[in-house]
PDB file of C-alpha atoms in Angstrom:
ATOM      1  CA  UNK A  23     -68.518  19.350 -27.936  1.00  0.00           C
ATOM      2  CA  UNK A  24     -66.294  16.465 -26.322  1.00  0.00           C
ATOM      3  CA  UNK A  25     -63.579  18.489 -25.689  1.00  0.00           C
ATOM      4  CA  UNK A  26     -65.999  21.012 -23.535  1.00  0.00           C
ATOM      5  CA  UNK A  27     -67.608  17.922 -21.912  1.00  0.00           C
ATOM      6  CA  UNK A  28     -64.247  16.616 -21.128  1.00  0.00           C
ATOM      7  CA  UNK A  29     -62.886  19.926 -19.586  1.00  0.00           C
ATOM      8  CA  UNK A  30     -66.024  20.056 -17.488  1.00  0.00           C
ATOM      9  CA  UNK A  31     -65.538  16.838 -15.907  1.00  0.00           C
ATOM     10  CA  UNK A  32     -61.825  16.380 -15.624  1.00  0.00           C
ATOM     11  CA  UNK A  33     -61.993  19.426 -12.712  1.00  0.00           C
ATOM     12  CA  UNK A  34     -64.715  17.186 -11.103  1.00  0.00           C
ATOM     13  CA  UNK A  35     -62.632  13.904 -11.058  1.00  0.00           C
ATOM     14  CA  UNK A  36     -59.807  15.087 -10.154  1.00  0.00           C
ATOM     15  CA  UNK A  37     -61.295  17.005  -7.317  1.00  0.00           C
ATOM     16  CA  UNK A  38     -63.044  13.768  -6.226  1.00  0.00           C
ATOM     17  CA  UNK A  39     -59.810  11.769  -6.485  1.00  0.00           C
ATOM     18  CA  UNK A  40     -58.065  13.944  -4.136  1.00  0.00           C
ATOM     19  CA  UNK A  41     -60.790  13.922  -1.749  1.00  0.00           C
ATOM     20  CA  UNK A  42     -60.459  10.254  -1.745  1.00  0.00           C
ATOM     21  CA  UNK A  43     -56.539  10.148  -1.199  1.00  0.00           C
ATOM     22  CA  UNK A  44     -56.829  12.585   1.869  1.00  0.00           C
ATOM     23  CA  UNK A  45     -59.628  11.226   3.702  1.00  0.00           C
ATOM     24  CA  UNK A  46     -57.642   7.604   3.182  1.00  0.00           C
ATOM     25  CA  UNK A  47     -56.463   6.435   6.310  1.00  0.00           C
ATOM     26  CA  UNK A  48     -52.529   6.295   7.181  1.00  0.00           C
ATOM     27  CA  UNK A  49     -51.227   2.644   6.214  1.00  0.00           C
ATOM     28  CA  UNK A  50     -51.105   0.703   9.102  1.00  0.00           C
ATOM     29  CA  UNK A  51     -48.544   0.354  11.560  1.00  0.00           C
ATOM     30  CA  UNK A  52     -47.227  -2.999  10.727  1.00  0.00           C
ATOM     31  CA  UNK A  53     -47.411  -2.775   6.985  1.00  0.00           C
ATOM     32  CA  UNK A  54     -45.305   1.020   7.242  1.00  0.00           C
ATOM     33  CA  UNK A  55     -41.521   0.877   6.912  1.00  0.00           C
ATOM     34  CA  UNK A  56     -39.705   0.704  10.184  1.00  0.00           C
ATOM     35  CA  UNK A  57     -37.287   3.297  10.559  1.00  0.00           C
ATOM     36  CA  UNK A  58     -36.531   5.447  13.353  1.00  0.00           C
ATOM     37  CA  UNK A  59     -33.026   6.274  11.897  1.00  0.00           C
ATOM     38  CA  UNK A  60     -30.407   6.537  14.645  1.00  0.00           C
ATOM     39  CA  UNK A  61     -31.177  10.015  15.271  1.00  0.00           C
ATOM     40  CA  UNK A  62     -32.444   9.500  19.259  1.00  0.00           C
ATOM     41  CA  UNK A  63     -32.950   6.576  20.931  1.00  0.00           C
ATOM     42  CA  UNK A  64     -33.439   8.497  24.484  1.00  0.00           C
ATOM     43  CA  UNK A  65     -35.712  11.517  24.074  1.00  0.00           C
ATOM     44  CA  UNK A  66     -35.610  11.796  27.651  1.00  0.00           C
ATOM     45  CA  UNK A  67     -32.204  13.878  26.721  1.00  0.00           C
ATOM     46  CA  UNK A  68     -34.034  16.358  25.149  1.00  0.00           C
ATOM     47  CA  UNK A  69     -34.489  20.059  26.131  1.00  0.00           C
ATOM     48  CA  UNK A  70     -37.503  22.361  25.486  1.00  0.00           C
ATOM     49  CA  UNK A  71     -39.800  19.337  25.937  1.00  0.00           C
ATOM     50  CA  UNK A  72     -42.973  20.216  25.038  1.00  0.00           C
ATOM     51  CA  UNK A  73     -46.220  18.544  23.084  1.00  0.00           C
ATOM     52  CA  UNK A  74     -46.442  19.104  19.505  1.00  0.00           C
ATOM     53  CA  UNK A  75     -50.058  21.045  18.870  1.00  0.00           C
ATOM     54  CA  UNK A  76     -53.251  18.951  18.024  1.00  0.00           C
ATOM     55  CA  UNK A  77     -51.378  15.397  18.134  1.00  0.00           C
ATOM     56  CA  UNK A  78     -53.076  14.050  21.626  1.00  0.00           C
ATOM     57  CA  UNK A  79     -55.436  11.181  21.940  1.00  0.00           C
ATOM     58  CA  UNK A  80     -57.025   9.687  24.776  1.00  0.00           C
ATOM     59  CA  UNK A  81     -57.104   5.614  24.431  1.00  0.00           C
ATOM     60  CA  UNK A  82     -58.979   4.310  26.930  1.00  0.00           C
ATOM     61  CA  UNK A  83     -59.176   5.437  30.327  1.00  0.00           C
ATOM     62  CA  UNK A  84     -59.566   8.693  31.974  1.00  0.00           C
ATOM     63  CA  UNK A  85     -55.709  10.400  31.467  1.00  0.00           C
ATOM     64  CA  UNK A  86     -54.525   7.564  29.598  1.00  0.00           C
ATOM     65  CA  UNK A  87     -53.127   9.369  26.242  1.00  0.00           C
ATOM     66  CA  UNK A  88     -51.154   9.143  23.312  1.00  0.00           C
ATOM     67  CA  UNK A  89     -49.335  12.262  21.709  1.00  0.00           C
ATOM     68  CA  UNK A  90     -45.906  13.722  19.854  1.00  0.00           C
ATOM     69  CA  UNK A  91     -43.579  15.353  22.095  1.00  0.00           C
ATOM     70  CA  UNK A  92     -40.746  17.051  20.554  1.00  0.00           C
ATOM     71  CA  UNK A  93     -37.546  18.413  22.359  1.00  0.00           C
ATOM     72  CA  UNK A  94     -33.903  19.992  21.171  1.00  0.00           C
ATOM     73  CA  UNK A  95     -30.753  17.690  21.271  1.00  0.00           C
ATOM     74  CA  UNK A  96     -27.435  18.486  19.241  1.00  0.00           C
ATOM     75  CA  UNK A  97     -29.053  21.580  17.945  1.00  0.00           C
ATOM     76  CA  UNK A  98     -31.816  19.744  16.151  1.00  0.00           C
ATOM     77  CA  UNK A  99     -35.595  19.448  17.285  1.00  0.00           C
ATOM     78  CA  UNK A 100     -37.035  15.631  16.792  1.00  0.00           C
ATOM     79  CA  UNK A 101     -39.989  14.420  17.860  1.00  0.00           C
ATOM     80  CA  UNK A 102     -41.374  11.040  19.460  1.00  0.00           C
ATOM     81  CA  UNK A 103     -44.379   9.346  20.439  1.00  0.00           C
ATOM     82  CA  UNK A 104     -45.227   8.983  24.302  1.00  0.00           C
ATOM     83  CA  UNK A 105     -47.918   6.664  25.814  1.00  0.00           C
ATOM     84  CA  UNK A 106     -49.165   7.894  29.141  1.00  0.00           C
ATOM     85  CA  UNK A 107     -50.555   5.896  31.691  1.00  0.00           C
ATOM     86  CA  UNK A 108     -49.833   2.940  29.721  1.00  0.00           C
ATOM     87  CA  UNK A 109     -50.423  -0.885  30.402  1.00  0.00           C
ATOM     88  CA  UNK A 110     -47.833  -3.641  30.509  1.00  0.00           C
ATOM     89  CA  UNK A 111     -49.313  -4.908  27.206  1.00  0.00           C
ATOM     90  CA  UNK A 112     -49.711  -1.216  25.604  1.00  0.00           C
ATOM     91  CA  UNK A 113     -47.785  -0.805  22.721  1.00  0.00           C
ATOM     92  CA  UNK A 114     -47.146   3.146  20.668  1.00  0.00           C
ATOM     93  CA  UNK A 115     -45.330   4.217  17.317  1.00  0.00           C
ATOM     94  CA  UNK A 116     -44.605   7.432  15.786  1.00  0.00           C
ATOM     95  CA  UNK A 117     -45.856   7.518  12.380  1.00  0.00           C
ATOM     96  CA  UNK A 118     -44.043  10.210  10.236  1.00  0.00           C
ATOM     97  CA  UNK A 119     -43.729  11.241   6.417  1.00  0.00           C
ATOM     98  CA  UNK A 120     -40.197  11.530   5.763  1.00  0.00           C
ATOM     99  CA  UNK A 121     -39.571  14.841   3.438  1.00  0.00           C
ATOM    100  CA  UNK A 122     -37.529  13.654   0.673  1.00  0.00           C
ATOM    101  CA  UNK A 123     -39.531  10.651  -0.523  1.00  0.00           C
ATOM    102  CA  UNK A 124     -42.573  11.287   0.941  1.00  0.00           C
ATOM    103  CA  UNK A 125     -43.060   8.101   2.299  1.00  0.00           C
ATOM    104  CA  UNK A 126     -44.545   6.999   5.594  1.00  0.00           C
ATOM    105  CA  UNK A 127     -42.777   5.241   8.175  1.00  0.00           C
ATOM    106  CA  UNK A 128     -42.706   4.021  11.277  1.00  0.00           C
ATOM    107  CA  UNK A 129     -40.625   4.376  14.593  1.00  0.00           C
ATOM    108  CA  UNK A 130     -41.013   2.077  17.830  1.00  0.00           C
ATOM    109  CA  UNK A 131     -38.273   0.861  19.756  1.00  0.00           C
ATOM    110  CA  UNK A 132     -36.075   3.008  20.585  1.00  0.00           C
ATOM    111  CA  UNK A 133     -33.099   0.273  19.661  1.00  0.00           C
ATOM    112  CA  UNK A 134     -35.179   0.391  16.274  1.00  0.00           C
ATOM    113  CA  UNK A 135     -35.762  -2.915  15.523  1.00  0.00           C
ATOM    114  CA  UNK A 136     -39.284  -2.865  16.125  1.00  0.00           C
ATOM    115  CA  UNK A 137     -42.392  -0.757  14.853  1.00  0.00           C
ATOM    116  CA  UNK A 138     -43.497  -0.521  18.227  1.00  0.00           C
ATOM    117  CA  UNK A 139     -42.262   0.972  21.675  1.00  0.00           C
ATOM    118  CA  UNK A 140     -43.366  -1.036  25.004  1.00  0.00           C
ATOM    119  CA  UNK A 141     -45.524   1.177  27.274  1.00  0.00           C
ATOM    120  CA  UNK A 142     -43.728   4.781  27.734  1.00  0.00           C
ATOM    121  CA  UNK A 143     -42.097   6.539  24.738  1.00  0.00           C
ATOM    122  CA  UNK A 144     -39.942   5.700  21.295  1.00  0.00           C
ATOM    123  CA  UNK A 145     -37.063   7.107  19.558  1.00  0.00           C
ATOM    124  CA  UNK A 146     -37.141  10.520  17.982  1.00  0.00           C
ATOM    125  CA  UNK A 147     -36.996  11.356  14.811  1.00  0.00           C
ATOM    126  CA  UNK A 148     -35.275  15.027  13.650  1.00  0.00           C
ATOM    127  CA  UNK A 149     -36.840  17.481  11.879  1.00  0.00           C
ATOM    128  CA  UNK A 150     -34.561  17.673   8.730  1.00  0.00           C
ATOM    129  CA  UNK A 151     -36.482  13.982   7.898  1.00  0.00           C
ATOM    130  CA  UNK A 152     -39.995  14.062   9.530  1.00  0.00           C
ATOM    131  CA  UNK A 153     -42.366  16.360   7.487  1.00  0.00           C
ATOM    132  CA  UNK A 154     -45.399  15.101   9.537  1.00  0.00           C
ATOM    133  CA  UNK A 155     -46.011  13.348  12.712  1.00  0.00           C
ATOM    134  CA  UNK A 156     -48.364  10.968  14.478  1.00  0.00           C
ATOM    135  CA  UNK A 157     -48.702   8.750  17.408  1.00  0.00           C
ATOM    136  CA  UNK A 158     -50.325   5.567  16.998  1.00  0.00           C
ATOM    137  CA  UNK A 159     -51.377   3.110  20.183  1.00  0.00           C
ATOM    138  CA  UNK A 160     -51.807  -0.390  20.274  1.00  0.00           C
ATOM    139  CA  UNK A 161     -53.492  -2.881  22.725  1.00  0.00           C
ATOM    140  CA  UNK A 162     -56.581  -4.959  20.958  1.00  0.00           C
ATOM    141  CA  UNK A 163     -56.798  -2.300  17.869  1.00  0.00           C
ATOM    142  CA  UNK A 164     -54.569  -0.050  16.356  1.00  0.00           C
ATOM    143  CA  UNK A 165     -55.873   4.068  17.531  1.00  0.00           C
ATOM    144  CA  UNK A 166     -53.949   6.769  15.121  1.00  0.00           C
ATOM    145  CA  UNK A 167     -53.753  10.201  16.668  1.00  0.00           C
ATOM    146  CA  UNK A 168     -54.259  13.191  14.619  1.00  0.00           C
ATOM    147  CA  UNK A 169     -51.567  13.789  12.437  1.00  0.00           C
ATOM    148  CA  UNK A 170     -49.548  17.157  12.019  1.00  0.00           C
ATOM    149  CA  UNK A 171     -47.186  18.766   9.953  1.00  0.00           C
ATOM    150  CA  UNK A 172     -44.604  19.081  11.941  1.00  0.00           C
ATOM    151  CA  UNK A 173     -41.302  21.956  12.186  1.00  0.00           C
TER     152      UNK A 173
END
């Protein structure tokens, strides 16, 4: 009798545990790793520029946005995070899961020394490391963009 009772909750549990792990919300910003890698610090070299799919957010006023952009450089796609519109105290990151350890991280600057980027855009990250993207915006809070898998 246990052993049914146990194989007719353990389903359940787990089910509810997983539930619970994706609705978490993406560490923040500050606590995730910085590291943009030195992949691209100017995206603006990029060709094929385009958005990435599903990954804009609007952050305050009308037109002023966050998203991923992703563009070809060296024969490799990478993908950054671009503020648009933004203030002189506006701050945006690219969250991303790198593939092999499945860890999140956190790209800013596009010298990478900081989690966050100043106002316009921040380094790219290629697609043989980023399994998922998101752009993140700070002013007063911290606003996370949808996240995508990405490539």
């Amino acid at each position: 009798m246990r052993k049914r009772l146990i194989a007719a909750v353990l389903p359940t549990a787990v089910s509810a545990i997983a539930a619970v792990a994706l609705a978490s919300p993406p560490a923040v910003a500050d606590d995730s790793p910085t590291w943009c890698g030195s992949w691209l610090s100017d995206p603006a070299r990029a060709s094929n520029q385009r958005t990435v799919k599903h990954t804009t957010l609007n952050v305050g006023d009308p037109g002023q946005n966050i998203m991923v952009r992703e563009g070809m450089y060296g024969g490799r796609w990478y993908a950054w995070a671009k503020l648009v519109n933004g203030g002189e105290t506006d701050l945006v990151a690219l969250g991303w899961v790198n593939q092999s350890d499945g860890e999140y991280y956190n790209c800013g600057s596009r010298d990478g020394s900081s989690g966050w980027a100043q106002r316009y855009y921040t380094a790219g990250v290629d697609d043989a490391h980023a399994y998922k993207v998101q752009a993140k915006y700070k002013h007063s809070l911290v606003k996370y963009g949808p996240a995508v898998v990405w490539r």
